[in-house]
PDB file of C-alpha atoms in Angstrom:
ATOM      1  CA  UNK A1496      -7.932  -1.077 -15.221  1.00  0.00           C
ATOM      2  CA  UNK A1497      -6.900  -4.757 -15.119  1.00  0.00           C
ATOM      3  CA  UNK A1498      -3.217  -3.756 -15.060  1.00  0.00           C
ATOM      4  CA  UNK A1499      -3.939  -1.351 -12.197  1.00  0.00           C
ATOM      5  CA  UNK A1500      -5.607  -4.097 -10.133  1.00  0.00           C
ATOM      6  CA  UNK A1501      -2.555  -6.317 -10.530  1.00  0.00           C
ATOM      7  CA  UNK A1502      -0.078  -3.745  -9.255  1.00  0.00           C
ATOM      8  CA  UNK A1503       1.908  -4.765  -6.159  1.00  0.00           C
ATOM      9  CA  UNK A1504       0.309  -3.738  -2.877  1.00  0.00           C
ATOM     10  CA  UNK A1505       2.072  -3.645   0.508  1.00  0.00           C
ATOM     11  CA  UNK A1506       1.261  -6.177   3.225  1.00  0.00           C
ATOM     12  CA  UNK A1507       1.524  -4.934   6.824  1.00  0.00           C
ATOM     13  CA  UNK A1508       4.421  -6.570   8.631  1.00  0.00           C
ATOM     14  CA  UNK A1509       3.974  -8.232  12.003  1.00  0.00           C
ATOM     15  CA  UNK A1510       5.821  -5.659  14.077  1.00  0.00           C
ATOM     16  CA  UNK A1511       5.150  -4.481  17.617  1.00  0.00           C
ATOM     17  CA  UNK A1512       4.167  -1.109  16.226  1.00  0.00           C
ATOM     18  CA  UNK A1513       1.583  -2.556  13.829  1.00  0.00           C
ATOM     19  CA  UNK A1514       0.161  -4.835  16.520  1.00  0.00           C
ATOM     20  CA  UNK A1515      -0.101  -1.847  18.847  1.00  0.00           C
ATOM     21  CA  UNK A1516      -1.874   0.120  16.097  1.00  0.00           C
ATOM     22  CA  UNK A1517      -4.429  -2.682  15.620  1.00  0.00           C
ATOM     23  CA  UNK A1518      -5.376  -2.646  19.305  1.00  0.00           C
ATOM     24  CA  UNK A1519      -5.264   1.143  19.397  1.00  0.00           C
ATOM     25  CA  UNK A1520      -7.798   1.136  16.561  1.00  0.00           C
ATOM     26  CA  UNK A1521     -10.181  -1.020  18.621  1.00  0.00           C
ATOM     27  CA  UNK A1522      -9.773   1.229  21.661  1.00  0.00           C
ATOM     28  CA  UNK A1523     -10.401   4.391  19.641  1.00  0.00           C
ATOM     29  CA  UNK A1524     -13.486   2.784  18.093  1.00  0.00           C
ATOM     30  CA  UNK A1525     -14.844   1.982  21.569  1.00  0.00           C
ATOM     31  CA  UNK A1526     -14.187   5.516  22.814  1.00  0.00           C
ATOM     32  CA  UNK A1527     -15.792   6.934  19.678  1.00  0.00           C
ATOM     33  CA  UNK A1528     -18.965   4.896  20.287  1.00  0.00           C
ATOM     34  CA  UNK A1529     -19.075   5.864  23.985  1.00  0.00           C
ATOM     35  CA  UNK A1530     -18.864   9.599  23.290  1.00  0.00           C
ATOM     36  CA  UNK A1531     -20.682  10.006  19.970  1.00  0.00           C
ATOM     37  CA  UNK A1532     -23.191   7.105  20.140  1.00  0.00           C
ATOM     38  CA  UNK A1533     -23.433   6.495  16.371  1.00  0.00           C
ATOM     39  CA  UNK A1534     -26.255   4.340  14.984  1.00  0.00           C
ATOM     40  CA  UNK A1535     -28.033   4.840  18.345  1.00  0.00           C
ATOM     41  CA  UNK A1536     -25.639   2.422  20.011  1.00  0.00           C
ATOM     42  CA  UNK A1537     -26.434   3.019  23.686  1.00  0.00           C
ATOM     43  CA  UNK A1538     -27.967   1.257  26.661  1.00  0.00           C
ATOM     44  CA  UNK A1539     -28.698   3.574  29.580  1.00  0.00           C
ATOM     45  CA  UNK A1540     -29.970   0.743  31.763  1.00  0.00           C
ATOM     46  CA  UNK A1541     -26.591  -0.932  32.250  1.00  0.00           C
ATOM     47  CA  UNK A1542     -23.967   0.808  34.383  1.00  0.00           C
ATOM     48  CA  UNK A1543     -21.267  -1.444  32.966  1.00  0.00           C
ATOM     49  CA  UNK A1544     -22.241  -0.822  29.327  1.00  0.00           C
ATOM     50  CA  UNK A1545     -19.065   1.211  28.727  1.00  0.00           C
ATOM     51  CA  UNK A1546     -16.962  -1.717  29.935  1.00  0.00           C
ATOM     52  CA  UNK A1547     -18.806  -3.945  27.471  1.00  0.00           C
ATOM     53  CA  UNK A1548     -17.971  -1.527  24.654  1.00  0.00           C
ATOM     54  CA  UNK A1549     -14.290  -1.557  25.651  1.00  0.00           C
ATOM     55  CA  UNK A1550     -14.427  -5.363  25.650  1.00  0.00           C
ATOM     56  CA  UNK A1551     -16.045  -5.314  22.209  1.00  0.00           C
ATOM     57  CA  UNK A1552     -13.181  -3.102  21.056  1.00  0.00           C
ATOM     58  CA  UNK A1553     -10.722  -5.740  22.251  1.00  0.00           C
ATOM     59  CA  UNK A1554     -12.656  -8.455  20.395  1.00  0.00           C
ATOM     60  CA  UNK A1555     -12.656  -6.240  17.298  1.00  0.00           C
ATOM     61  CA  UNK A1556      -8.875  -5.838  17.484  1.00  0.00           C
ATOM     62  CA  UNK A1557      -8.279  -9.542  18.170  1.00  0.00           C
ATOM     63  CA  UNK A1558     -10.334 -10.442  15.089  1.00  0.00           C
ATOM     64  CA  UNK A1559      -8.253  -8.131  12.923  1.00  0.00           C
ATOM     65  CA  UNK A1560      -5.022  -9.437  14.492  1.00  0.00           C
ATOM     66  CA  UNK A1561      -5.940 -13.034  13.685  1.00  0.00           C
ATOM     67  CA  UNK A1562      -6.817 -12.275  10.075  1.00  0.00           C
ATOM     68  CA  UNK A1563      -3.975  -9.842   9.403  1.00  0.00           C
ATOM     69  CA  UNK A1564      -1.074 -11.568  11.130  1.00  0.00           C
ATOM     70  CA  UNK A1565      -1.896 -15.188  12.053  1.00  0.00           C
ATOM     71  CA  UNK A1566      -3.762 -16.432   8.976  1.00  0.00           C
ATOM     72  CA  UNK A1567      -0.932 -15.352   6.603  1.00  0.00           C
ATOM     73  CA  UNK A1568       1.457 -17.544   8.609  1.00  0.00           C
ATOM     74  CA  UNK A1569      -0.734 -20.581   7.911  1.00  0.00           C
ATOM     75  CA  UNK A1570      -1.317 -19.846   4.214  1.00  0.00           C
ATOM     76  CA  UNK A1571       1.971 -18.321   3.077  1.00  0.00           C
ATOM     77  CA  UNK A1572       1.544 -19.126  -0.624  1.00  0.00           C
ATOM     78  CA  UNK A1573      -1.736 -17.237  -0.767  1.00  0.00           C
ATOM     79  CA  UNK A1574      -0.010 -14.057   0.393  1.00  0.00           C
ATOM     80  CA  UNK A1575       2.936 -14.180  -1.999  1.00  0.00           C
ATOM     81  CA  UNK A1576       3.007 -11.563  -4.776  1.00  0.00           C
ATOM     82  CA  UNK A1577       0.372  -9.502  -3.010  1.00  0.00           C
ATOM     83  CA  UNK A1578      -1.519  -7.260  -5.448  1.00  0.00           C
ATOM     84  CA  UNK A1579      -4.246  -4.636  -5.247  1.00  0.00           C
ATOM     85  CA  UNK A1580      -6.968  -7.039  -6.418  1.00  0.00           C
ATOM     86  CA  UNK A1581      -5.925  -9.581  -3.776  1.00  0.00           C
ATOM     87  CA  UNK A1582      -5.994  -6.830  -1.154  1.00  0.00           C
ATOM     88  CA  UNK A1583      -9.527  -5.761  -2.164  1.00  0.00           C
ATOM     89  CA  UNK A1584     -10.826  -9.342  -1.959  1.00  0.00           C
ATOM     90  CA  UNK A1585      -8.960 -10.022   1.287  1.00  0.00           C
ATOM     91  CA  UNK A1586     -10.166  -6.915   3.114  1.00  0.00           C
ATOM     92  CA  UNK A1587     -13.710  -7.501   1.918  1.00  0.00           C
ATOM     93  CA  UNK A1588     -13.521 -10.963   3.460  1.00  0.00           C
ATOM     94  CA  UNK A1589     -11.932  -9.479   6.596  1.00  0.00           C
ATOM     95  CA  UNK A1590     -14.874  -7.092   7.043  1.00  0.00           C
ATOM     96  CA  UNK A1591     -17.293 -10.026   6.752  1.00  0.00           C
ATOM     97  CA  UNK A1592     -15.247 -12.084   9.230  1.00  0.00           C
ATOM     98  CA  UNK A1593     -14.826  -9.324  11.814  1.00  0.00           C
ATOM     99  CA  UNK A1594     -18.489  -8.380  11.472  1.00  0.00           C
ATOM    100  CA  UNK A1595     -19.435 -12.037  11.972  1.00  0.00           C
ATOM    101  CA  UNK A1596     -17.375 -12.277  15.156  1.00  0.00           C
ATOM    102  CA  UNK A1597     -18.827  -9.029  16.500  1.00  0.00           C
ATOM    103  CA  UNK A1598     -22.336 -10.174  15.571  1.00  0.00           C
ATOM    104  CA  UNK A1599     -21.962 -13.475  17.441  1.00  0.00           C
ATOM    105  CA  UNK A1600     -20.507 -11.768  20.558  1.00  0.00           C
ATOM    106  CA  UNK A1601     -23.219  -9.096  20.487  1.00  0.00           C
ATOM    107  CA  UNK A1602     -25.950 -11.712  20.054  1.00  0.00           C
ATOM    108  CA  UNK A1603     -24.528 -13.789  22.918  1.00  0.00           C
ATOM    109  CA  UNK A1604     -24.576 -10.781  25.249  1.00  0.00           C
ATOM    110  CA  UNK A1605     -28.171 -10.058  24.190  1.00  0.00           C
ATOM    111  CA  UNK A1606     -29.299 -13.655  24.702  1.00  0.00           C
ATOM    112  CA  UNK A1607     -29.529 -14.262  20.930  1.00  0.00           C
ATOM    113  CA  UNK A1608     -32.732 -12.209  20.801  1.00  0.00           C
ATOM    114  CA  UNK A1609     -31.744 -10.516  17.546  1.00  0.00           C
ATOM    115  CA  UNK A1610     -29.769 -13.330  15.902  1.00  0.00           C
ATOM    116  CA  UNK A1611     -31.053 -12.622  12.380  1.00  0.00           C
ATOM    117  CA  UNK A1612     -29.595 -12.008   8.920  1.00  0.00           C
ATOM    118  CA  UNK A1613     -30.921  -8.449   8.937  1.00  0.00           C
ATOM    119  CA  UNK A1614     -29.091  -7.684  12.174  1.00  0.00           C
ATOM    120  CA  UNK A1615     -25.907  -9.252  10.778  1.00  0.00           C
ATOM    121  CA  UNK A1616     -26.145  -6.933   7.746  1.00  0.00           C
ATOM    122  CA  UNK A1617     -26.658  -4.021  10.156  1.00  0.00           C
ATOM    123  CA  UNK A1618     -23.510  -5.021  12.029  1.00  0.00           C
ATOM    124  CA  UNK A1619     -21.562  -5.136   8.740  1.00  0.00           C
ATOM    125  CA  UNK A1620     -22.746  -1.604   7.970  1.00  0.00           C
ATOM    126  CA  UNK A1621     -21.824  -0.349  11.439  1.00  0.00           C
ATOM    127  CA  UNK A1622     -18.402  -2.002  11.435  1.00  0.00           C
ATOM    128  CA  UNK A1623     -17.645  -0.651   7.953  1.00  0.00           C
ATOM    129  CA  UNK A1624     -18.860   2.855   8.758  1.00  0.00           C
ATOM    130  CA  UNK A1625     -17.148   3.176  12.134  1.00  0.00           C
ATOM    131  CA  UNK A1626     -14.006   1.418  10.876  1.00  0.00           C
ATOM    132  CA  UNK A1627     -13.640   3.750   7.900  1.00  0.00           C
ATOM    133  CA  UNK A1628     -14.284   6.852  10.005  1.00  0.00           C
ATOM    134  CA  UNK A1629     -11.797   5.827  12.704  1.00  0.00           C
ATOM    135  CA  UNK A1630      -9.201   4.831  10.094  1.00  0.00           C
ATOM    136  CA  UNK A1631      -9.343   8.150   8.265  1.00  0.00           C
ATOM    137  CA  UNK A1632      -9.503  10.029  11.585  1.00  0.00           C
ATOM    138  CA  UNK A1633      -6.362   8.238  12.775  1.00  0.00           C
ATOM    139  CA  UNK A1634      -4.609   8.806   9.447  1.00  0.00           C
ATOM    140  CA  UNK A1635      -5.508  12.476   9.729  1.00  0.00           C
ATOM    141  CA  UNK A1636      -3.828  12.727  13.129  1.00  0.00           C
ATOM    142  CA  UNK A1637      -0.748  10.910  11.853  1.00  0.00           C
ATOM    143  CA  UNK A1638      -0.583  13.180   8.811  1.00  0.00           C
ATOM    144  CA  UNK A1639      -0.888  16.250  11.049  1.00  0.00           C
ATOM    145  CA  UNK A1640       2.137  15.291  13.115  1.00  0.00           C
ATOM    146  CA  UNK A1641       4.063  14.004  10.082  1.00  0.00           C
ATOM    147  CA  UNK A1642       3.916  16.679   7.416  1.00  0.00           C
ATOM    148  CA  UNK A1643       6.477  15.102   5.093  1.00  0.00           C
ATOM    149  CA  UNK A1644       5.333  13.995   1.651  1.00  0.00           C
ATOM    150  CA  UNK A1645       3.822  10.524   1.574  1.00  0.00           C
ATOM    151  CA  UNK A1646       5.618   8.560  -1.112  1.00  0.00           C
ATOM    152  CA  UNK A1647       3.745   6.409  -3.576  1.00  0.00           C
ATOM    153  CA  UNK A1648       2.900   3.047  -2.031  1.00  0.00           C
ATOM    154  CA  UNK A1649       4.478   1.087  -4.800  1.00  0.00           C
ATOM    155  CA  UNK A1650       7.812   2.945  -4.654  1.00  0.00           C
ATOM    156  CA  UNK A1651       8.461   1.501  -1.192  1.00  0.00           C
ATOM    157  CA  UNK A1652       7.909  -2.066  -2.305  1.00  0.00           C
ATOM    158  CA  UNK A1653      10.663  -4.539  -3.143  1.00  0.00           C
ATOM    159  CA  UNK A1654      10.111  -6.134  -6.547  1.00  0.00           C
ATOM    160  CA  UNK A1655      11.534  -9.490  -7.556  1.00  0.00           C
ATOM    161  CA  UNK A1656      12.703  -9.222 -11.169  1.00  0.00           C
ATOM    162  CA  UNK A1657      12.847 -12.406 -13.196  1.00  0.00           C
ATOM    163  CA  UNK A1658      14.223 -13.281 -16.618  1.00  0.00           C
ATOM    164  CA  UNK A1659      14.825 -16.569 -18.485  1.00  0.00           C
ATOM    165  CA  UNK A1660      17.881 -18.570 -17.442  1.00  0.00           C
ATOM    166  CA  UNK A1661      19.164 -16.044 -14.885  1.00  0.00           C
ATOM    167  CA  UNK A1662      18.906 -15.716 -11.135  1.00  0.00           C
ATOM    168  CA  UNK A1663      16.156 -13.284 -10.051  1.00  0.00           C
ATOM    169  CA  UNK A1664      17.141 -10.001  -8.446  1.00  0.00           C
ATOM    170  CA  UNK A1665      15.294  -7.764  -6.005  1.00  0.00           C
ATOM    171  CA  UNK A1666      14.818  -4.058  -6.569  1.00  0.00           C
ATOM    172  CA  UNK A1667      13.541  -1.346  -4.296  1.00  0.00           C
ATOM    173  CA  UNK A1668      12.065   1.169  -6.742  1.00  0.00           C
ATOM    174  CA  UNK A1669      12.811   3.968  -4.306  1.00  0.00           C
ATOM    175  CA  UNK A1670      16.516   3.343  -4.987  1.00  0.00           C
ATOM    176  CA  UNK A1671      16.333   2.914  -8.773  1.00  0.00           C
ATOM    177  CA  UNK A1672      17.378   6.078 -10.642  1.00  0.00           C
ATOM    178  CA  UNK A1673      17.145   4.763 -14.185  1.00  0.00           C
ATOM    179  CA  UNK A1674      17.525   1.630 -16.287  1.00  0.00           C
ATOM    180  CA  UNK A1675      19.269   1.572 -19.651  1.00  0.00           C
ATOM    181  CA  UNK A1676      19.062  -1.096 -22.320  1.00  0.00           C
ATOM    182  CA  UNK A1677      22.393  -2.447 -23.563  1.00  0.00           C
ATOM    183  CA  UNK A1678      21.888  -5.162 -26.198  1.00  0.00           C
ATOM    184  CA  UNK A1679      20.787  -8.288 -24.302  1.00  0.00           C
ATOM    185  CA  UNK A1680      21.427  -6.701 -20.920  1.00  0.00           C
ATOM    186  CA  UNK A1681      20.144  -3.794 -18.881  1.00  0.00           C
ATOM    187  CA  UNK A1682      22.180  -1.462 -16.699  1.00  0.00           C
ATOM    188  CA  UNK A1683      20.240  -0.650 -13.527  1.00  0.00           C
ATOM    189  CA  UNK A1684      21.562   2.510 -11.894  1.00  0.00           C
ATOM    190  CA  UNK A1685      20.685   2.662  -8.204  1.00  0.00           C
ATOM    191  CA  UNK A1686      21.518   4.821  -5.218  1.00  0.00           C
ATOM    192  CA  UNK A1687      21.474   3.702  -1.594  1.00  0.00           C
ATOM    193  CA  UNK A1688      22.684   5.731   1.388  1.00  0.00           C
ATOM    194  CA  UNK A1689      24.016   8.354  -1.077  1.00  0.00           C
ATOM    195  CA  UNK A1690      26.187   5.758  -2.812  1.00  0.00           C
ATOM    196  CA  UNK A1691      25.724   4.978  -6.498  1.00  0.00           C
ATOM    197  CA  UNK A1692      25.910   1.495  -7.907  1.00  0.00           C
ATOM    198  CA  UNK A1693      25.104  -0.292 -11.143  1.00  0.00           C
ATOM    199  CA  UNK A1694      23.548  -3.705 -11.559  1.00  0.00           C
ATOM    200  CA  UNK A1695      24.009  -5.493 -14.879  1.00  0.00           C
ATOM    201  CA  UNK A1696      21.171  -7.922 -15.530  1.00  0.00           C
ATOM    202  CA  UNK A1697      20.580 -10.149 -18.540  1.00  0.00           C
ATOM    203  CA  UNK A1698      17.125  -9.164 -19.735  1.00  0.00           C
ATOM    204  CA  UNK A1699      15.280  -7.017 -22.230  1.00  0.00           C
ATOM    205  CA  UNK A1700      14.088  -3.586 -21.146  1.00  0.00           C
ATOM    206  CA  UNK A1701      10.554  -4.583 -22.095  1.00  0.00           C
ATOM    207  CA  UNK A1702      10.693  -7.511 -19.678  1.00  0.00           C
ATOM    208  CA  UNK A1703      11.804  -5.210 -16.857  1.00  0.00           C
ATOM    209  CA  UNK A1704       9.116  -2.701 -17.779  1.00  0.00           C
ATOM    210  CA  UNK A1705       6.375  -5.319 -17.583  1.00  0.00           C
ATOM    211  CA  UNK A1706       7.376  -6.118 -13.993  1.00  0.00           C
ATOM    212  CA  UNK A1707       7.922  -2.693 -12.434  1.00  0.00           C
ATOM    213  CA  UNK A1708       5.944  -0.130 -14.444  1.00  0.00           C
ATOM    214  CA  UNK A1709       2.416   0.283 -13.132  1.00  0.00           C
ATOM    215  CA  UNK A1710       0.040   3.133 -12.189  1.00  0.00           C
ATOM    216  CA  UNK A1711       1.448   3.302  -8.648  1.00  0.00           C
ATOM    217  CA  UNK A1712       5.176   3.138  -9.371  1.00  0.00           C
ATOM    218  CA  UNK A1713       7.438   6.132 -10.055  1.00  0.00           C
ATOM    219  CA  UNK A1714       9.043   4.357 -13.020  1.00  0.00           C
ATOM    220  CA  UNK A1715       8.241   5.583 -16.544  1.00  0.00           C
ATOM    221  CA  UNK A1716       9.566   4.919 -20.018  1.00  0.00           C
ATOM    222  CA  UNK A1717      10.999   8.023 -21.638  1.00  0.00           C
ATOM    223  CA  UNK A1718      12.854   6.459 -24.563  1.00  0.00           C
ATOM    224  CA  UNK A1719      13.116   3.082 -26.265  1.00  0.00           C
ATOM    225  CA  UNK A1720      16.359   2.509 -24.341  1.00  0.00           C
ATOM    226  CA  UNK A1721      15.470   4.039 -20.982  1.00  0.00           C
ATOM    227  CA  UNK A1722      13.201   3.682 -17.972  1.00  0.00           C
ATOM    228  CA  UNK A1723      13.489   6.446 -15.382  1.00  0.00           C
ATOM    229  CA  UNK A1724      12.416   7.093 -11.804  1.00  0.00           C
ATOM    230  CA  UNK A1725      10.618  10.403 -12.152  1.00  0.00           C
ATOM    231  CA  UNK A1726      11.647  11.448  -8.627  1.00  0.00           C
ATOM    232  CA  UNK A1727      15.354  11.656  -9.527  1.00  0.00           C
ATOM    233  CA  UNK A1728      15.180  13.805 -12.665  1.00  0.00           C
ATOM    234  CA  UNK A1729      14.763  17.389 -13.765  1.00  0.00           C
ATOM    235  CA  UNK A1730      14.279  18.983 -17.173  1.00  0.00           C
ATOM    236  CA  UNK A1731      17.455  20.049 -18.976  1.00  0.00           C
ATOM    237  CA  UNK A1732      16.194  20.814 -22.476  1.00  0.00           C
ATOM    238  CA  UNK A1733      12.468  20.977 -23.182  1.00  0.00           C
ATOM    239  CA  UNK A1734      12.418  21.511 -26.948  1.00  0.00           C
ATOM    240  CA  UNK A1735       9.980  19.028 -28.452  1.00  0.00           C
ATOM    241  CA  UNK A1736      12.469  17.692 -31.017  1.00  0.00           C
ATOM    242  CA  UNK A1737      15.459  17.719 -28.729  1.00  0.00           C
ATOM    243  CA  UNK A1738      14.223  17.033 -25.224  1.00  0.00           C
ATOM    244  CA  UNK A1739      16.565  15.789 -22.531  1.00  0.00           C
ATOM    245  CA  UNK A1740      16.464  15.314 -18.789  1.00  0.00           C
ATOM    246  CA  UNK A1741      19.202  14.863 -16.205  1.00  0.00           C
ATOM    247  CA  UNK A1742      19.667  13.528 -12.703  1.00  0.00           C
ATOM    248  CA  UNK A1743      19.240  16.143 -10.008  1.00  0.00           C
ATOM    249  CA  UNK A1744      22.424  15.248  -8.141  1.00  0.00           C
ATOM    250  CA  UNK A1745      24.549  13.869 -10.981  1.00  0.00           C
ATOM    251  CA  UNK A1746      25.449  14.704 -14.560  1.00  0.00           C
ATOM    252  CA  UNK A1747      23.745  11.797 -16.308  1.00  0.00           C
ATOM    253  CA  UNK A1748      21.749  13.103 -19.254  1.00  0.00           C
ATOM    254  CA  UNK A1749      18.984  11.044 -20.871  1.00  0.00           C
ATOM    255  CA  UNK A1750      17.030  11.733 -24.075  1.00  0.00           C
ATOM    256  CA  UNK A1751      13.247  11.861 -24.214  1.00  0.00           C
ATOM    257  CA  UNK A1752      11.491  10.579 -27.316  1.00  0.00           C
ATOM    258  CA  UNK A1753       8.702  12.569 -28.958  1.00  0.00           C
ATOM    259  CA  UNK A1754       6.347   9.715 -28.084  1.00  0.00           C
ATOM    260  CA  UNK A1755       6.855  10.308 -24.353  1.00  0.00           C
ATOM    261  CA  UNK A1756       7.550  14.063 -24.463  1.00  0.00           C
ATOM    262  CA  UNK A1757       4.196  15.311 -23.106  1.00  0.00           C
ATOM    263  CA  UNK A1758       3.928  12.719 -20.346  1.00  0.00           C
ATOM    264  CA  UNK A1759       7.468  13.140 -19.030  1.00  0.00           C
ATOM    265  CA  UNK A1760       7.376  16.924 -19.041  1.00  0.00           C
ATOM    266  CA  UNK A1761       4.045  17.071 -17.257  1.00  0.00           C
ATOM    267  CA  UNK A1762       5.314  14.646 -14.610  1.00  0.00           C
ATOM    268  CA  UNK A1763       8.522  16.595 -14.064  1.00  0.00           C
ATOM    269  CA  UNK A1764       6.546  19.798 -13.684  1.00  0.00           C
ATOM    270  CA  UNK A1765       4.570  18.112 -10.896  1.00  0.00           C
ATOM    271  CA  UNK A1766       7.798  16.749  -9.326  1.00  0.00           C
ATOM    272  CA  UNK A1767      10.208  19.662  -9.856  1.00  0.00           C
TER     273      UNK A1767
END
């Protein structure tokens, strides 16, 4: 569990598309409240109440924008080597911050008549509930129009690989086919834009494994000398005492130890 929490986790980049998505989220949340009136959020006495809700949606988006894109610029060290546990803590804090901003704005508009801790907790619940619903609703729409398989989060990340007394290298796990141990070095076989390449790096295979193998990555050990990207391989020989796998597009054949036989075969049956 501890190893899982320390797996790399992607940080959203400050792109025009992501910024647009943040403000789109606030707009959709406002529209959702206007039409479905969750948590009895309505005020029939004000003709401009819908405009207020749209404005609240803008405040909601601005709060997220500040926390997601501006704060990381001020505290760059904090956001280096971003992991799942850091993401959980950060987004928990973000919910509290955004809820606090929304609570203050709401209380101001209401003349601070309900400026209480109980109401703040209610706002946290509403923000969390509506935010989760809108997020999954939006993801559902995106998934509907994009039916391609969603790759594992970690496979899209760039890992910085370190070893004693050598210059670090960066690896995109989506491009790594397999890694082979060769005495005090490792041969990293990669493919990019349909072109194969090999990186020779001074390190032990165990050191590499400790930095890139995690519950979210597609990299698995299949032999004491090999780490493989499960997405590039198929079964060649599945006899328990003489198991081997090979690259789908090339002729490289790799042995599978009895220790890893069950795991590798089950994974390759899921990713044929």
